[in-house]
Structure formats: C-alpha cells, structure tokens
Amino acid sequence: MGYLTVKTVEEVNGILANFRIKRQVEKVKIFEGLNRELAEDVYAPISLPPFNRSAVDGYCVNWEDVAGASESLPIFLKVVGNIEMGQKPKGQLEREQAMVVATGSMLPEGANAVVMVEETERLAEDEVAIYSSVACYENVLVEGEDVKKGELVLAKGTKLTPENISLLAALGITEVEVFQKIQVGILSTGDELVEVGEEAKLGQIYNSNGPGLIAAVSSCGAIPRYYGIIEDDFNVLKESLEKAVKECQLVILTGGTSIGTKDYVVKAIDGIGKPGVLVHGIAIKPGKPTIIGAIDSTPIFGLSGNPFSALLGFRLFVQKLLAPSKEIFVKGKVARNIPSTGGRQDYIPVTIVKKEDGLWLNPLFSKSNSIGVLSKMDGLLVIEAASEGLEAGQIGKVMLKEGINDDLFK
Amino acid sequence: MGYLTVKTVEEVNGILANFRIKRQVEKVKIFEGLNRELAEDVYAPISLPPFNRSAVDGYCVNWEDVAGASESLPIFLKVVGNIEMGQKPKGQLEREQAMVVATGSMLPEGANAVVMVEETERLAEDEVAIYSSVACYENVLVEGEDVKKGELVLAKGTKLTPENISLLAALGITEVEVFQKIQVGILSTGDELVEVGEEAKLGQIYNSNGPGLIAAVSSCGAIPRYYGIIEDDFNVLKESLEKAVKECQLVILTGGTSIGTKDYVVKAIDGIGKPGVLVHGIAIKPGKPTIIGAIDSTPIFGLSGNPFSALLGFRLFVQKLLAPSKEIFVKGKVARNIPSTGGRQDYIPVTIVKKEDGLWLNPLFSKSNSIGVLSKMDGLLVIEAASEGLEAGQIGKVMLKEGINDDLFK
C-alpha cells in the first residue's frame, strides 16, 4: 500500500474548496433559527423606527416655537394632550402647542422635536414652561433612520445570531428560509471494536470514534447519522457506504486498520460512483492515510481509526466544509526545541500557558498520539511542510482545541 | 431619577464574580453530553490501551530473538499463529516464535515487540524471515501508556467537547454527572410592544428583545423561559418577577422605558427578597441605566428596552455568568479619530477590515445606536473609562459580535 499520490495540505484544501454540498431549503420560525444560515436575502418590510418616536420623556413641540428659550427666558406652550405609549396620537400638533410624551411614544404630525422633562416646568393642566431650545429632530428617532423599508438587511448565507434574530423580530418577520442542516453519515470499521455500553472482552476496545464524531458533527450544526460498526468485509462495507451516501450529504468512515481494509475503502468509493477517490494520502503527521472522495456532490472522508488522528482529520478537513469559522488559531512561543521532518505538515499537541510576555506553548511528546492526549492538550501546534522544526522561543501557530479559548483572548 | 450610585464596570464585575448560581446535577448519556459541564471528577475505570496492542501490521516477537537481524543476515522464526483483531491470543509466545498481528491486535504474553510486515518474508506456513531488529516495545502500544487505570482524566467543571466525549467512550463510560442547564427567565416590559406575529398598529412596535434574548440565552447553553410582555403596572410586574425568580436560576427583564417603570423594577426587586438591588446605573455608554440585583442566589438583570443596549448589556454582564468563554476580543487599528468622554466605558459599533498590516476598525457612527447597527457591525470597540478617545491609527480592542470570527484568526 504505497501512497504514490500523497497530496500536500494545500492541494487537499484546493479540492475541498471545490466541493459543493447539495443543500435543501426550509422555512423556520425565527425563534428556532439560531445559528442557521439564511437561504434568502431579507429585505425590510417596514422602516425602523416605523414612525417618529421620542427618545426621551418630555414634551413634543415644533422646534421653531421654542427657539431662544432659556432658564431666564422660558417660552410658554399650551399642553393639549398626553400621548400614551403604543397609542396613535389623537390629532396633530398645532403651533405654540405641546404634548406629553414618554420615551418611545409616537410623535403627532406637526411635532419635530422633544424637550426633555428636566428642561420644563408644568405650570397648569394646560400650560408648560420650556427652559431650553432644541434643534430640529432633537430627541427624536426619525422614521426609517435606523432601517429603511425595502433595504437589504440580511444577505443570503448570513448566520442567524441573536443580534440578527432580534432585528428580524423588530421588522415583524416571523419566518425565514434557511438551508437545511447537513446530514452527516458516520461509519466505524474495525473488528476489534465494541460499542460503549456493551461488554469489551479481552482483545476488544470501545469504539470512541463513533461518539466523538457524533459530537463533533453536532457541534458544527450538522445532523449526525450513525451507521454503527461495519464488518470488515468488502461487500458489507460497500453496501453500508452506498446507503449512507444515498441518505446523507456527507459521509465519514473511520478505521480500516486491519490488513486490506484500507484498500476496501478506496475500492468501495470508486465502485459506487463518480468522481470517486480524489485523495489517497496527505503529507501530514498524523493523518497520512486519509482518504477523500466524492459521489456526485456528496463528499466522503476515510479517516484513521486512531481517535487522535480521526478527530484531527475531522477538524482539518471535514470541519472546513461544515463550519469553517470553528477553526481558531493563536500564536505563541514554543517552550522547547521541536524537531520536524520537512516535506509534511506536523501537528504537535501542546498545552498553552499565559504569561506576562504572552502565550507559551509546551509540546506534549508521547510515543503515540493517542486518545489520552486529547484531554490533556489545549491545541495543535502546526509546523509547516517547509519547516524543519522550531527552536525554543520561536513563534508557533496553534489550532485551538474546541472550548479552549476562555482566557487566551482577554 | 438620578444615578447617585453609578458603578464602574470593574465594580460591577467584582459583584458578578461573587454570584453563585445554584445548579442541580443530573446524569446524561455521553451521546447527549456535548457542551455540558461535568459535575464530577472522572477517573479512568480501565487503562488505555487496555492491553498491549500492535501499532503496525506484522509479526509479534520477543525483541531479543531478532537482535542483529538485517537484510543480509535475516533471523528465522517459527510462525505459530495468527491473532485476529478483537480476539484474545490463543496461548503465549515462546522464544524463537512469531505470530501474525494486524494494527490493533492484542499481543500474547511473551511478545514485547512487533516487526513490520515490510521487514519480513514469509517463507512457509510455519516460517518467517525477519530482516530487521527491533527495540523492546517497538511498534507496541503498551497497556496504560496512554491512560492509567484510576487516573483523573476529566476534572469537575470540564466542558464536554467532542474530544472529551471520545475519551469517555474509549474508557467505556456511558453516563456522566453534569450540571443542569441554567434556566433563564426573560420578561419584556413596554406598553408600546406587540409580539412578532401579531399585528402592530400605528404607535406600536414589535418586541425584538424577547426573541433576541431567547436566542442569546440558548446560544450560551442555557434554557430560555419566556414570560411575555409584562404590563406597565407595579403589582403585575412584581408578581411576574417573583414567579420568574421562583422558577428560574437567573432572570432578565428588559424595558422600563416609560415614566416610572424604572423605579418599579428597583422597587419590585427590593420587595421580593434579599439582597435586592446591588447596582443601579453603570458608567458605560450605552447601558447606563442597567440594574443588577439578586434574590438569594438568583441574579436579576434589568436591561434597557433599546435592543442595541439590551444585547450589549447581555453580552457584558449576563453572558459573563452563563458562558464567559463566548467573549472574544481582537485588536486592530482605528481608521478614524474616535472621541470619548472620560469617566465611562464607551462601546462603539465597528466594522472590521483585514488588511496586509492587520485589522482595521471602522466606527459606525449613528445618531442612535439602534437595532439596524446590530446587523451591520462586526463588533464593539471598547474605549476605557480612563481614555478620552483614540486617534486614527491607534490600537483599539474590539469585543467580537457572535459569529464574526471566520477569517480574523486565519
């Protein structure tokens, strides 16, 4: 099994960039839309504010009527009403008149400014003294100043954050079209595996890639569909893979550690449809035996059975398609010399310590990068293919592990 | 309504740091545990690997038997069996013997190294030539080298990431104790509000804080409980707040923009229990009229009715309790002079542009920071209370809006 066609990470990223996962569209209520991606451009059906509103508690006026008003030379206006919150004003404001408004009250026609209550004195039921002049539209939120009716407010592809949902609600929009969540098929292989919850006999190990990838897929906002542990038999593998490709928009298969199974995966993918296997071997460590292919628009990833390598492969390649924004890098100084073989990208698990002079990266060397390291590390130091390692004190780039950004950005 | 007791952001953070939200514990299946926080220390019930495993395909041997083997001087061993994946070896390995192993196979007693298949030649059913020597435990994953039985693998408080779930599965753990999700009561006030989906008459506006905060709370991994739009009446407000405090572990109330309502909120909180109102006014802009209090261990936040200020208040104060790691800052150069009044923290909405020389921050100046800005901005530039503004080209710190980290860290 030679990797005659080993590709660089850049080549693989170029292939991934051309993948177009087919996505259906569905309507969701905005309350259920968190983190979904808009499948339509959203235009404002109304203006915001939808009418002139007062920004303060006070008296609405015609600004020209109070020009020159001051503490020593107040101007007196006739109070002709009270605009209740949420009510349409009864009638319009004539010159030399004022109406009581609260913050948020709709202004009547004829009013173009509001004097804050602190700058006034109510002399009688129908009379108020104004102690301060105001500019035109002072203390007024003018209809459409925030959002204009018909304006594009959220473009197709935008992720619905709380801020965006708040905006949709303000516009009176109850439902939006979003892309359906991507369904991701997960298949485990390995005759030594048993599912967690069953009894592992001596010689067997628990399947950790199944649960790990189910969680990783969910964490990317996609829907995991788990197909279980697939028997190490070519026909069984091909049938299972074919089923998953039919039912999902992306498929991940882990394992193939036993003799021959790696070839099964390549043969199965090529046997199901076109374009078939596109990548067989990548110049990274760990993760060299990664397989990437596609049937029509459905990408298929054949990841290592080693849990550390499987999750790294997920983060590096699958996540790039499902949730690219989850990939966060930080820079720090390496605390020790870290050798690396040129010609391949190396991923070294590190812990990160925040010191006075910035972040320091401590490599976690272990004989085999295995699952225990996943809980101990804070991220993976990337050593580029062109580099032969880093010396202590040099700057390195770390891909953060999920959930490890707590204090590093403060 | 004076803010006689306006507190600095540091003082408020000091108060928040002392809040202890009461949290119950529950058991969850690891498959459902994503992003939950462990309520127990987890110790390894088994070692990983649970037995000596082969790291390659080849022949397991006693390393001393093949010392000195080379291409020109091979050593010949008797092949006594085949260890199937997931099977316990039948019998032990004697000196001068070899067994066929696959990657992941359990090694028999007596075997302490594996020769890769590429370094061997099978001469007969019962004979193999070994062309390379191996060190003790070469190509062997030794029992417990990754995780030792009894070792603390995940500490109480750890968030369950895909990596951690994978580790739990590998250890055969099916359920863990986690903290229950925090239930957050959300109450809106404002007689001008109607719920989205209903018809807004002239003078009324849609309630955007309800949906926005429901999404923000969900996004923090907590459970929103929405109590609707509460009438501007002291007794109704107090009763609703009391119900929410009884049913939730944290309560958010927005609004109180109409005359008198701000006092209602303070009076209601103080009337329900102790310690009552702790903060009434914060030296920030926007967000000065923020109220923070508590009834026993249940924090209560009175946020502005303005959607921009309400969500800012949520991010600055509520999120600090629910999901502190969601707060992500980046630094960049401000593209224009930005004046600021000393003595208070200013939050200026900005867009962020990535250029050759780093990130540039463009302030979005608007007459009122309102809801339209929420969709346009990438984050909020923080100008500290001690500063009187930033000059063009100076470095500023931005609190990123949720979902805006896509390319800034690449």
PDB file of C-alpha atoms in Angstrom, chain A residues 52 144 187 212 251 343 362 367:
ATOM      1  CA  ASN A  52     -41.187  59.221  14.561  1.00  0.00           C
ATOM      2  CA  GLY A 144     -36.537  54.968   8.870  1.00  0.00           C
ATOM      3  CA  LEU A 187     -19.492   4.627   9.818  1.00  0.00           C
ATOM      4  CA  GLY A 212     -16.572  11.555  19.238  1.00  0.00           C
ATOM      5  CA  VAL A 251     -20.103  10.659   4.851  1.00  0.00           C
ATOM      6  CA  GLY A 343       8.023  17.894   3.393  1.00  0.00           C
ATOM      7  CA  ASN A 362       4.548  23.323  25.775  1.00  0.00           C
ATOM      8  CA  LYS A 367       5.211   7.700  21.973  1.00  0.00           C
TER       9      LYS A 367
END
